[in-house]
Amino acid sequence: MPPIINSMDTNILYMDIRKIKPYLEKKIVKGNTYYQLVRKTRIDGKVKRVWSKYLGTPETIEKVYDMYEEETTLQLTSFEYGRTAALIKISEELVFIDTVNKHTTKKNIDGLTVGEYLLLIILGRASGPISKSKTAEWFQDSFLDIIWSFPHKLNTNNFTNHMDYITDDVMRKIEDDIGGKLVEQGIKPSILFFDTTNFFTYIEHGEDIPKKGKSKEKRYDKNQVGLGLTVSDENVPFSHETYPGNIQDSESFGMIFDKIVERLDSIDVPHEDLILVIDRGCNSKINIGKVISKMHIVGLVKKNQAKELYDVSLNEFDLLYKTKKKHNVLGYRTKKEVFGTEFTIVMRYHSGSYKKQKETYEKKKVVILEKLKKIKQSIERVGRGRKKSIKNALIDASKAIPDDYKEVFPFEGFEKENVFMFSFDEVAEKKLALTFGKTILFTDKHNWDTEKIVKTYNQKDLVEKDFMWMKGLMIISMKPFFLRKDKRIKVHSFLCVMGLVFYRLLLWKLKKQEEMLSETRVIEELEKIRIALVKKGDAESQFVFETMNLDQMRLFTTLGLETVLKDR
């Protein structure tokens, strides 16, 4: 407890003093009036002051109360600002709203336009994987609800009805115009990277798009939605296509390639000298023939198309370069006819990949042998209980062994004898080990040096990172799908890709300004830039930016985020 106040001869405690009723005492010193609160009590028969608090002159007391009243009438509401404002700025640079409105047929009536509705869906989805009804709630909790004025409330029907204005033809025209704007900004592709993926969905009874297929997320129990994505060498999405989840990669690429060429023609980008980089899943004689009739190609061949190259000693490989992690990348170059055409072939060896694949194999080897052993025991078990059938044993064994390892772990079953047998092939294992760390590239750019061929193909990771973003929660998630109709699933995919375009253009602009923050760090710092709506008493409400750190202030200034408020 605090000690006795203003009394040296008593044991009165602080809590006892607080129980004494205070009173106001007026003092005049040299003609100046001031006030203080005091507490007095009787001690040893005499009234003594045991506590006092200086209040000041009448003018000081009035000023304190005025400030108190002002502070107690202060109203403050805080909002996320940075990320939403940055995406709005990018949408304005791409003239997104006007572009959408130009290609849609909605009558000019009071309220939001189709372009504004679609932009809200993109902004809402960028804040998290929310449904259309939740987008309305997100809007009402954002600073946009204050600066955007329209005569009705948002609901699910508002959003889905306006999505229905976007047909396949309208999507194509919008993407053509956006592609043209990107070229104007300086993002003119010289290399395109194409890849496919799929997203599992909880849609059970959809139309033609949600279908069972080979899930790249291992969710074979769910329907899939397929997506083909093409990005430029500046890592900005160039085109996309949504297709049924049961269509294989090579078939989907055959459908999409012509649309890639049409997009190039529509934005006046010559394709004769352009390079298309694809994965081996897109391979077929017809597909490769179509590509090289329009542009150049860099891709992968399957192991069995040039399996003799795996026997080439590493002593015959050339050192191409070292990675940032100090791994050696080697290359062996030759020419070979594949897909009916002679291509330059490069066997790429990566020492880091070799180590990783070898370690993975050794771990899986133990697991595979244990599973095969248990399958055999389940058939040969003695005693009561249901035994595993040979048919189910063969199915389980096939699932237990990855395709690349099947020759190493041969197995067979004999139904009449009810016998399941498996073995381990050391020769096959040695052949498999020769493939670790190696991939076989092909290209018709015969004049390129080997290092350039390898590094160009390596850039295909740009698409893989976009897929990771679209399957995560932080950036612009495709999942979950809150729509069942094919038409709306396509529009949903289109809007997610548009959101990805916004993000990638934003990061490209920052890179040009030599921004050193990583991509994810940029987005994290933008999210932390907040704005508060402040109202004091009867005064008009005002927006005030919360305190920013140096990184946030630099992003705020570089991107000109203050204009999102000033322009409205």
PDB file of C-alpha atoms in Angstrom, residues 27-185:
ATOM      1  CA  LYS A  27      -6.510  29.721  -2.353  1.00  0.00           C
ATOM      2  CA  ILE A  28      -5.416  33.239  -3.284  1.00  0.00           C
ATOM      3  CA  VAL A  29      -1.701  33.755  -3.666  1.00  0.00           C
ATOM      4  CA  LYS A  30      -0.357  37.156  -4.720  1.00  0.00           C
ATOM      5  CA  GLY A  31      -3.730  38.027  -6.182  1.00  0.00           C
ATOM      6  CA  ASN A  32      -4.003  34.795  -8.209  1.00  0.00           C
ATOM      7  CA  THR A  33      -6.815  32.353  -7.475  1.00  0.00           C
ATOM      8  CA  TYR A  34      -6.318  28.612  -7.663  1.00  0.00           C
ATOM      9  CA  TYR A  35      -8.170  25.546  -6.408  1.00  0.00           C
ATOM     10  CA  GLN A  36      -7.260  22.215  -4.883  1.00  0.00           C
ATOM     11  CA  LEU A  37      -9.043  19.156  -3.583  1.00  0.00           C
ATOM     12  CA  VAL A  38      -8.240  18.278   0.022  1.00  0.00           C
ATOM     13  CA  ARG A  39      -9.095  15.597   2.554  1.00  0.00           C
ATOM     14  CA  LYS A  40      -8.884  16.272   6.286  1.00  0.00           C
ATOM     15  CA  THR A  41      -9.456  14.105   9.322  1.00  0.00           C
ATOM     16  CA  ARG A  42      -9.069  14.333  13.074  1.00  0.00           C
ATOM     17  CA  ILE A  43      -5.792  12.940  14.349  1.00  0.00           C
ATOM     18  CA  ASP A  44      -4.910  13.013  18.040  1.00  0.00           C
ATOM     19  CA  GLY A  45      -7.798  15.400  18.630  1.00  0.00           C
ATOM     20  CA  LYS A  46      -6.714  17.836  15.947  1.00  0.00           C
ATOM     21  CA  VAL A  47      -8.016  18.259  12.342  1.00  0.00           C
ATOM     22  CA  LYS A  48      -5.178  17.677   9.926  1.00  0.00           C
ATOM     23  CA  ARG A  49      -4.910  17.604   6.107  1.00  0.00           C
ATOM     24  CA  VAL A  50      -3.936  14.105   5.003  1.00  0.00           C
ATOM     25  CA  TRP A  51      -4.288  14.472   1.222  1.00  0.00           C
ATOM     26  CA  SER A  52      -4.416  17.227  -1.412  1.00  0.00           C
ATOM     27  CA  LYS A  53      -4.490  17.512  -5.200  1.00  0.00           C
ATOM     28  CA  TYR A  54      -3.749  20.707  -7.097  1.00  0.00           C
ATOM     29  CA  LEU A  55      -6.398  21.548  -9.732  1.00  0.00           C
ATOM     30  CA  GLY A  56      -5.104  24.858 -11.016  1.00  0.00           C
ATOM     31  CA  THR A  57      -6.619  28.209 -11.854  1.00  0.00           C
ATOM     32  CA  PRO A  58     -10.239  28.519 -13.047  1.00  0.00           C
ATOM     33  CA  GLU A  59      -8.930  28.939 -16.626  1.00  0.00           C
ATOM     34  CA  THR A  60      -6.875  25.734 -16.373  1.00  0.00           C
ATOM     35  CA  ILE A  61      -9.823  23.780 -14.988  1.00  0.00           C
ATOM     36  CA  GLU A  62     -12.081  24.996 -17.840  1.00  0.00           C
ATOM     37  CA  LYS A  63      -9.489  23.995 -20.457  1.00  0.00           C
ATOM     38  CA  VAL A  64      -9.113  20.501 -18.991  1.00  0.00           C
ATOM     39  CA  TYR A  65     -12.867  19.937 -19.043  1.00  0.00           C
ATOM     40  CA  ASP A  66     -13.146  21.198 -22.631  1.00  0.00           C
ATOM     41  CA  MET A  67     -10.456  18.726 -23.719  1.00  0.00           C
ATOM     42  CA  TYR A  68     -12.160  15.923 -21.816  1.00  0.00           C
ATOM     43  CA  GLU A  69     -15.505  16.592 -23.470  1.00  0.00           C
ATOM     44  CA  GLU A  70     -13.825  16.650 -26.881  1.00  0.00           C
ATOM     45  CA  GLU A  71     -12.086  13.339 -26.287  1.00  0.00           C
ATOM     46  CA  THR A  72     -15.187  11.613 -24.966  1.00  0.00           C
ATOM     47  CA  THR A  73     -17.113  12.586 -28.116  1.00  0.00           C
ATOM     48  CA  LEU A  74     -14.390  11.179 -30.401  1.00  0.00           C
ATOM     49  CA  GLN A  75     -15.673   8.369 -32.665  1.00  0.00           C
ATOM     50  CA  LEU A  76     -13.194   6.197 -34.582  1.00  0.00           C
ATOM     51  CA  THR A  77     -13.638   3.286 -37.002  1.00  0.00           C
ATOM     52  CA  SER A  78     -10.612   1.525 -38.523  1.00  0.00           C
ATOM     53  CA  PHE A  79     -10.409  -0.251 -41.915  1.00  0.00           C
ATOM     54  CA  GLU A  80      -7.896  -2.237 -43.983  1.00  0.00           C
ATOM     55  CA  TYR A  81      -6.760   0.089 -46.742  1.00  0.00           C
ATOM     56  CA  GLY A  82      -3.446  -0.782 -48.390  1.00  0.00           C
ATOM     57  CA  ARG A  83      -4.191  -3.950 -50.333  1.00  0.00           C
ATOM     58  CA  THR A  84      -7.669  -2.885 -51.440  1.00  0.00           C
ATOM     59  CA  ALA A  85      -6.458   0.557 -52.510  1.00  0.00           C
ATOM     60  CA  ALA A  86      -3.495  -0.933 -54.412  1.00  0.00           C
ATOM     61  CA  LEU A  87      -5.756  -3.281 -56.390  1.00  0.00           C
ATOM     62  CA  ILE A  88      -8.165  -0.421 -57.139  1.00  0.00           C
ATOM     63  CA  LYS A  89      -5.244   1.637 -58.485  1.00  0.00           C
ATOM     64  CA  ILE A  90      -4.209  -1.220 -60.762  1.00  0.00           C
ATOM     65  CA  SER A  91      -7.779  -1.729 -61.969  1.00  0.00           C
ATOM     66  CA  GLU A  92      -7.908   1.964 -62.879  1.00  0.00           C
ATOM     67  CA  GLU A  93      -4.650   1.739 -64.821  1.00  0.00           C
ATOM     68  CA  LEU A  94      -6.084  -1.199 -66.774  1.00  0.00           C
ATOM     69  CA  VAL A  95      -9.424   0.631 -67.210  1.00  0.00           C
ATOM     70  CA  PHE A  96     -11.070  -2.558 -65.958  1.00  0.00           C
ATOM     71  CA  ILE A  97     -14.524  -1.175 -65.101  1.00  0.00           C
ATOM     72  CA  ASP A  98     -14.992   0.677 -68.389  1.00  0.00           C
ATOM     73  CA  THR A  99     -13.645  -2.296 -70.351  1.00  0.00           C
ATOM     74  CA  VAL A 100     -16.201  -4.634 -68.778  1.00  0.00           C
ATOM     75  CA  ASN A 101     -19.025  -2.143 -69.291  1.00  0.00           C
ATOM     76  CA  LYS A 102     -18.045  -1.626 -72.921  1.00  0.00           C
ATOM     77  CA  HIS A 103     -18.567  -5.306 -73.710  1.00  0.00           C
ATOM     78  CA  THR A 104     -21.744  -5.926 -71.677  1.00  0.00           C
ATOM     79  CA  THR A 105     -25.342  -5.063 -72.463  1.00  0.00           C
ATOM     80  CA  LYS A 106     -26.751  -3.803 -69.153  1.00  0.00           C
ATOM     81  CA  LYS A 107     -29.017  -0.776 -69.484  1.00  0.00           C
ATOM     82  CA  ASN A 108     -27.813   2.497 -67.982  1.00  0.00           C
ATOM     83  CA  ILE A 109     -29.719   2.668 -64.676  1.00  0.00           C
ATOM     84  CA  ASP A 110     -29.017   3.948 -61.183  1.00  0.00           C
ATOM     85  CA  GLY A 111     -26.724   1.699 -59.182  1.00  0.00           C
ATOM     86  CA  LEU A 112     -23.475  -0.107 -59.758  1.00  0.00           C
ATOM     87  CA  THR A 113     -22.420  -1.129 -63.259  1.00  0.00           C
ATOM     88  CA  VAL A 114     -21.408  -4.666 -64.230  1.00  0.00           C
ATOM     89  CA  GLY A 115     -17.765  -3.602 -64.140  1.00  0.00           C
ATOM     90  CA  GLU A 116     -18.119  -2.254 -60.614  1.00  0.00           C
ATOM     91  CA  TYR A 117     -19.819  -5.443 -59.419  1.00  0.00           C
ATOM     92  CA  LEU A 118     -17.051  -7.574 -60.890  1.00  0.00           C
ATOM     93  CA  LEU A 119     -14.367  -5.370 -59.351  1.00  0.00           C
ATOM     94  CA  LEU A 120     -16.034  -5.758 -55.941  1.00  0.00           C
ATOM     95  CA  ILE A 121     -16.007  -9.544 -56.347  1.00  0.00           C
ATOM     96  CA  ILE A 122     -12.269  -9.431 -57.142  1.00  0.00           C
ATOM     97  CA  LEU A 123     -11.527  -7.149 -54.181  1.00  0.00           C
ATOM     98  CA  GLY A 124     -13.612  -9.298 -51.846  1.00  0.00           C
ATOM     99  CA  ARG A 125     -11.982 -12.509 -53.019  1.00  0.00           C
ATOM    100  CA  ALA A 126      -8.564 -10.935 -52.546  1.00  0.00           C
ATOM    101  CA  SER A 127      -9.445 -10.440 -48.869  1.00  0.00           C
ATOM    102  CA  GLY A 128     -10.227 -14.161 -48.445  1.00  0.00           C
ATOM    103  CA  PRO A 129     -12.095 -17.104 -50.021  1.00  0.00           C
ATOM    104  CA  ILE A 130     -15.536 -15.601 -49.415  1.00  0.00           C
ATOM    105  CA  SER A 131     -18.882 -16.276 -51.088  1.00  0.00           C
ATOM    106  CA  LYS A 132     -20.953 -13.672 -52.951  1.00  0.00           C
ATOM    107  CA  SER A 133     -23.170 -13.091 -49.892  1.00  0.00           C
ATOM    108  CA  LYS A 134     -20.057 -12.623 -47.751  1.00  0.00           C
ATOM    109  CA  THR A 135     -18.739 -10.179 -50.364  1.00  0.00           C
ATOM    110  CA  ALA A 136     -21.675  -7.913 -49.525  1.00  0.00           C
ATOM    111  CA  GLU A 137     -20.767  -8.139 -45.818  1.00  0.00           C
ATOM    112  CA  TRP A 138     -17.102  -7.482 -46.613  1.00  0.00           C
ATOM    113  CA  PHE A 139     -18.063  -4.366 -48.573  1.00  0.00           C
ATOM    114  CA  GLN A 140     -20.194  -3.019 -45.729  1.00  0.00           C
ATOM    115  CA  ASP A 141     -17.253  -3.444 -43.339  1.00  0.00           C
ATOM    116  CA  SER A 142     -14.757  -1.757 -45.678  1.00  0.00           C
ATOM    117  CA  PHE A 143     -13.910   1.883 -46.338  1.00  0.00           C
ATOM    118  CA  LEU A 144     -15.471   1.450 -49.797  1.00  0.00           C
ATOM    119  CA  ASP A 145     -18.936   1.522 -48.238  1.00  0.00           C
ATOM    120  CA  ILE A 146     -18.204   5.132 -47.266  1.00  0.00           C
ATOM    121  CA  ILE A 147     -16.689   6.403 -50.512  1.00  0.00           C
ATOM    122  CA  TRP A 148     -18.943   4.468 -52.952  1.00  0.00           C
ATOM    123  CA  SER A 149     -22.518   5.695 -53.015  1.00  0.00           C
ATOM    124  CA  PHE A 150     -25.404   3.853 -54.696  1.00  0.00           C
ATOM    125  CA  PRO A 151     -29.143   3.577 -53.952  1.00  0.00           C
ATOM    126  CA  HIS A 152     -29.444  -0.095 -52.957  1.00  0.00           C
ATOM    127  CA  LYS A 153     -27.923  -2.731 -50.723  1.00  0.00           C
ATOM    128  CA  LEU A 154     -25.746  -5.547 -52.001  1.00  0.00           C
ATOM    129  CA  ASN A 155     -26.813  -9.182 -51.816  1.00  0.00           C
ATOM    130  CA  THR A 156     -25.993 -12.523 -53.410  1.00  0.00           C
ATOM    131  CA  ASN A 157     -28.433 -12.027 -56.282  1.00  0.00           C
ATOM    132  CA  ASN A 158     -26.825  -8.685 -57.162  1.00  0.00           C
ATOM    133  CA  PHE A 159     -23.500 -10.390 -57.748  1.00  0.00           C
ATOM    134  CA  THR A 160     -24.638 -13.584 -59.460  1.00  0.00           C
ATOM    135  CA  ASN A 161     -27.064 -11.721 -61.746  1.00  0.00           C
ATOM    136  CA  HIS A 162     -24.305  -9.408 -62.922  1.00  0.00           C
ATOM    137  CA  MET A 163     -21.931 -12.336 -63.428  1.00  0.00           C
ATOM    138  CA  ASP A 164     -24.476 -13.648 -65.943  1.00  0.00           C
ATOM    139  CA  TYR A 165     -23.705 -10.705 -68.232  1.00  0.00           C
ATOM    140  CA  ILE A 166     -20.262 -12.242 -68.810  1.00  0.00           C
ATOM    141  CA  THR A 167     -20.390 -14.763 -71.642  1.00  0.00           C
ATOM    142  CA  ASP A 168     -17.435 -16.665 -73.126  1.00  0.00           C
ATOM    143  CA  ASP A 169     -17.251 -14.086 -75.917  1.00  0.00           C
ATOM    144  CA  VAL A 170     -17.364 -11.159 -73.459  1.00  0.00           C
ATOM    145  CA  MET A 171     -14.606 -12.743 -71.353  1.00  0.00           C
ATOM    146  CA  ARG A 172     -12.440 -13.101 -74.444  1.00  0.00           C
ATOM    147  CA  LYS A 173     -12.982  -9.469 -75.446  1.00  0.00           C
ATOM    148  CA  ILE A 174     -12.249  -8.182 -71.935  1.00  0.00           C
ATOM    149  CA  GLU A 175      -9.035 -10.227 -71.721  1.00  0.00           C
ATOM    150  CA  ASP A 176      -8.038  -9.018 -75.198  1.00  0.00           C
ATOM    151  CA  ASP A 177      -8.413  -5.386 -74.101  1.00  0.00           C
ATOM    152  CA  ILE A 178      -6.618  -5.991 -70.795  1.00  0.00           C
ATOM    153  CA  GLY A 179      -3.837  -7.747 -72.718  1.00  0.00           C
ATOM    154  CA  GLY A 180      -3.541  -4.684 -74.940  1.00  0.00           C
ATOM    155  CA  LYS A 181      -3.267  -2.447 -71.873  1.00  0.00           C
ATOM    156  CA  LEU A 182      -0.500  -4.652 -70.475  1.00  0.00           C
ATOM    157  CA  VAL A 183       1.413  -4.334 -73.739  1.00  0.00           C
ATOM    158  CA  GLU A 184       1.006  -0.538 -73.532  1.00  0.00           C
ATOM    159  CA  GLN A 185       2.463  -0.670 -70.022  1.00  0.00           C
TER     160      GLN A 185
END
